[in-house]
PDB file of C-alpha atoms in Angstrom:
ATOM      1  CA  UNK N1465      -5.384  -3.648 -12.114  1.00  0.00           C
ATOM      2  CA  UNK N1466      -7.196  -1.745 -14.781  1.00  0.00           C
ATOM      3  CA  UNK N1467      -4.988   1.572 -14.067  1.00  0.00           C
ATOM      4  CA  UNK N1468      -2.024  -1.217 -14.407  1.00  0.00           C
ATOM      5  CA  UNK N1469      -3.142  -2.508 -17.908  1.00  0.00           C
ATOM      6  CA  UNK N1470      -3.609   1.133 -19.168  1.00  0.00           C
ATOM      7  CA  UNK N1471       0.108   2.444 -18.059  1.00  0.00           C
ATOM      8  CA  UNK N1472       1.779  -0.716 -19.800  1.00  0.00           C
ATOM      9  CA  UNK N1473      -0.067  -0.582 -22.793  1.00  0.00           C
ATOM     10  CA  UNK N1474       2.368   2.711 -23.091  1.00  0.00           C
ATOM     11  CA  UNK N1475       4.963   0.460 -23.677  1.00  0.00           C
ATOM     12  CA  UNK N1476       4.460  -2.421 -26.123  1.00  0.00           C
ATOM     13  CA  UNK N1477       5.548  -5.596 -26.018  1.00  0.00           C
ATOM     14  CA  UNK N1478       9.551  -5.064 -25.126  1.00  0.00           C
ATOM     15  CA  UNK N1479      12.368  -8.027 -24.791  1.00  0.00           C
ATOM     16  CA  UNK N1480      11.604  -9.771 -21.558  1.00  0.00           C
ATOM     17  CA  UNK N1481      14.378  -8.153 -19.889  1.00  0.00           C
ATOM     18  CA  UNK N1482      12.734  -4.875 -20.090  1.00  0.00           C
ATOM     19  CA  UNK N1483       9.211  -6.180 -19.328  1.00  0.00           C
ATOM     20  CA  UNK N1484      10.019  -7.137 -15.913  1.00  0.00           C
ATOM     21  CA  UNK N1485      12.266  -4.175 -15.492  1.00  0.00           C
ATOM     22  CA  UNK N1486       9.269  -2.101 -16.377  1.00  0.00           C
ATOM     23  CA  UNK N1487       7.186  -3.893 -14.235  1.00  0.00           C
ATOM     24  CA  UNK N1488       9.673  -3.561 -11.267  1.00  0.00           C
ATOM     25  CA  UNK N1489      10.124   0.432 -11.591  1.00  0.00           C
ATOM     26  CA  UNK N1490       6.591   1.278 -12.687  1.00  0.00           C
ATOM     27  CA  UNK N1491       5.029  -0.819  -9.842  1.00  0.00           C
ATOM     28  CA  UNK N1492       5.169   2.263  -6.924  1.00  0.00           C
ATOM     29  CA  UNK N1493       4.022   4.549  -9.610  1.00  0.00           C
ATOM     30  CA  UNK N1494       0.964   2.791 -10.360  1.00  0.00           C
ATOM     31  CA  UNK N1495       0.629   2.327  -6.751  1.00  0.00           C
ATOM     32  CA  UNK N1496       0.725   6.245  -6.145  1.00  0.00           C
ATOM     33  CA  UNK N1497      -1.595   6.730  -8.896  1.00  0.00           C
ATOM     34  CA  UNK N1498      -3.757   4.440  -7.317  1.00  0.00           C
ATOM     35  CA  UNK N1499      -3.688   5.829  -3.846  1.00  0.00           C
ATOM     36  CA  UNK N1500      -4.041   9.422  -5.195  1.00  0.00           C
ATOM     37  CA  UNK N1501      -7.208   8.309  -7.128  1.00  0.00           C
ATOM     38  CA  UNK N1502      -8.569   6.650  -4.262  1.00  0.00           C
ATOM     39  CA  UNK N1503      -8.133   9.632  -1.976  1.00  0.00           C
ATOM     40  CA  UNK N1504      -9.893  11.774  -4.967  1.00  0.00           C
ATOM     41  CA  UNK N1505     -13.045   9.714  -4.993  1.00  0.00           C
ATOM     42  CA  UNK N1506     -12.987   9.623  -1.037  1.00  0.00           C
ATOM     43  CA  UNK N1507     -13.253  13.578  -1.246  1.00  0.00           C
ATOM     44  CA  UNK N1508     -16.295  13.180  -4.309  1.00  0.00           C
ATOM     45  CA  UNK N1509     -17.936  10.521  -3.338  1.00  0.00           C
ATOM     46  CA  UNK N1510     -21.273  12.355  -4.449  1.00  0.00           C
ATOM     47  CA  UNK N1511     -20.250  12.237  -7.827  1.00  0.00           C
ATOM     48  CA  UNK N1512     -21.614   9.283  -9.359  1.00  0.00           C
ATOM     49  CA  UNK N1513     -19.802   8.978 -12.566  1.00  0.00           C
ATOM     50  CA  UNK N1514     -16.563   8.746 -10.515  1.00  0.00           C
ATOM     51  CA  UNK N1515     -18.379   6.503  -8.265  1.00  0.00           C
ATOM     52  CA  UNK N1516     -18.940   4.098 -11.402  1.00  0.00           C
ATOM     53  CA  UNK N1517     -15.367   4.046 -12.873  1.00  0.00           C
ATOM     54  CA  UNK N1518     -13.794   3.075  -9.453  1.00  0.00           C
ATOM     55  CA  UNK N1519     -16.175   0.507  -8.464  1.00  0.00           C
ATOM     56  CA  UNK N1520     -14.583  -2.273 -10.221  1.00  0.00           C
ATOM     57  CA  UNK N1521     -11.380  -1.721  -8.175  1.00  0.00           C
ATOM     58  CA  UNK N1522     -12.882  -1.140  -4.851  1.00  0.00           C
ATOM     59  CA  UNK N1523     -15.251  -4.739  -5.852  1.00  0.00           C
ATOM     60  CA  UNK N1524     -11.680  -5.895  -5.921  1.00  0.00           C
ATOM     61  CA  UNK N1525     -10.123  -4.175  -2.803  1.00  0.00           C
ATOM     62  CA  UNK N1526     -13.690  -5.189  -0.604  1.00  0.00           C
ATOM     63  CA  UNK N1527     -12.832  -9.128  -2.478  1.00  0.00           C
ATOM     64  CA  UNK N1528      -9.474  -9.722  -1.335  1.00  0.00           C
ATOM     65  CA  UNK N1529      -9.436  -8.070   2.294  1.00  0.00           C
ATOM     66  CA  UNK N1530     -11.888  -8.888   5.168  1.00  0.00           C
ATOM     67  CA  UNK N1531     -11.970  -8.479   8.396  1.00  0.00           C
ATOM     68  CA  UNK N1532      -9.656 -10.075  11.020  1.00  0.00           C
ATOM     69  CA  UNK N1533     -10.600 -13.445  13.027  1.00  0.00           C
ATOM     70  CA  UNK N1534     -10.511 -12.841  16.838  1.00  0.00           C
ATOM     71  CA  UNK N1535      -7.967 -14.853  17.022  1.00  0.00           C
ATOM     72  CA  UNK N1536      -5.734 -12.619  14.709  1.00  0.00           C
ATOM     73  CA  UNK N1537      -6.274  -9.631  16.464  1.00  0.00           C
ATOM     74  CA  UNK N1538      -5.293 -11.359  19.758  1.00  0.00           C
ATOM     75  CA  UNK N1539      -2.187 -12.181  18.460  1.00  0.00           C
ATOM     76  CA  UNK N1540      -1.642  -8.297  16.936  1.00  0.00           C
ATOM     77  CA  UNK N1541      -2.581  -7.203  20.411  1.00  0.00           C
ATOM     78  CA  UNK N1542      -0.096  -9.401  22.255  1.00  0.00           C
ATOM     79  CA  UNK N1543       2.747  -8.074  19.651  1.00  0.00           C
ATOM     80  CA  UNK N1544       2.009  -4.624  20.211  1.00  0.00           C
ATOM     81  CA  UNK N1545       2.002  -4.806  24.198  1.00  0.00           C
ATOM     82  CA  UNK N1546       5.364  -6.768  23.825  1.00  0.00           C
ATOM     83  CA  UNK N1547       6.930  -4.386  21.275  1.00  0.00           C
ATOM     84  CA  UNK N1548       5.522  -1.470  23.800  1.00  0.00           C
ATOM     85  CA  UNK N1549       6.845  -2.939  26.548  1.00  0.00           C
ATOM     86  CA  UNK N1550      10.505  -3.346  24.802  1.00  0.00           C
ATOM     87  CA  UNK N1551      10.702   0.477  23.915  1.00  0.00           C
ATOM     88  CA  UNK N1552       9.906   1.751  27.586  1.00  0.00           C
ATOM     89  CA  UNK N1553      12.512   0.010  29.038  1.00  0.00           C
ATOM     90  CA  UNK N1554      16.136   1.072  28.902  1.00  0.00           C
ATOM     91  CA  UNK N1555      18.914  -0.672  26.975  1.00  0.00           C
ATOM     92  CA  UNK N1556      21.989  -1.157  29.140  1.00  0.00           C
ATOM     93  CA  UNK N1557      24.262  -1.021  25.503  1.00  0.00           C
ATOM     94  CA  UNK N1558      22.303   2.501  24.035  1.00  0.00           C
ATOM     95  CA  UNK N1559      24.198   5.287  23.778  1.00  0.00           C
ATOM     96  CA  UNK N1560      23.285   9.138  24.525  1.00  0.00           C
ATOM     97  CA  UNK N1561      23.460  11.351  21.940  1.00  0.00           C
ATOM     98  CA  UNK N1562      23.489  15.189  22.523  1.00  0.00           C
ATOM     99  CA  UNK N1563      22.424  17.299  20.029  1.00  0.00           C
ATOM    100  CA  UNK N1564      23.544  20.849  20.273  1.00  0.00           C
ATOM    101  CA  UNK N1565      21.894  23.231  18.056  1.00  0.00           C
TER     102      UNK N1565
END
């Protein structure tokens, strides 16, 4: 969120049209930055100034995930075995495709 407020204060205050159009197309770069700073810290994590400015956001990652119920991952499981279970077995309507190189 904080890497969000910084990239759109770049930008002003634009016609409403072009705010959400700017939130739209800037949303996977923030999300890219985001990863990519995320994998950084992962590979520093002994560095505790870096530590301290990404807390905040991982408070907010640890806040809004949590682990999943058993019943949750007994439904995951059951989806996996049956989507598993699809893809081993032969459709009578595929087609072969040869590919000669």
């Amino acid at each position: 969120m904080v890497l969000a407020v910084f990239v759109f204060a770049f930008f002003g205050r634009p016609h409403w049209y072009w705010l959400i159009a700017e939130r739209i197309l800037l949303l996977p770069v923030i999300a890219g930055i985001a990863y990519e700073l995320i994998r950084f810290a992962g590979r520093h994590s002994e560095n505790r100034v870096l530590m301290t400015l990404l807390a905040p956001g991982m408070w907010l990652q640890r806040l809004t995930t949590r682990e999943p119920s058993l019943d949750q991952l007994e439904v995951s499981i059951r989806a996996l075995k049956e989507v598993l279970h699809l893809e081993e077995r032969p459709r009578a309507d595929a087609q072969r495709v040869e590919i000669m190189a």
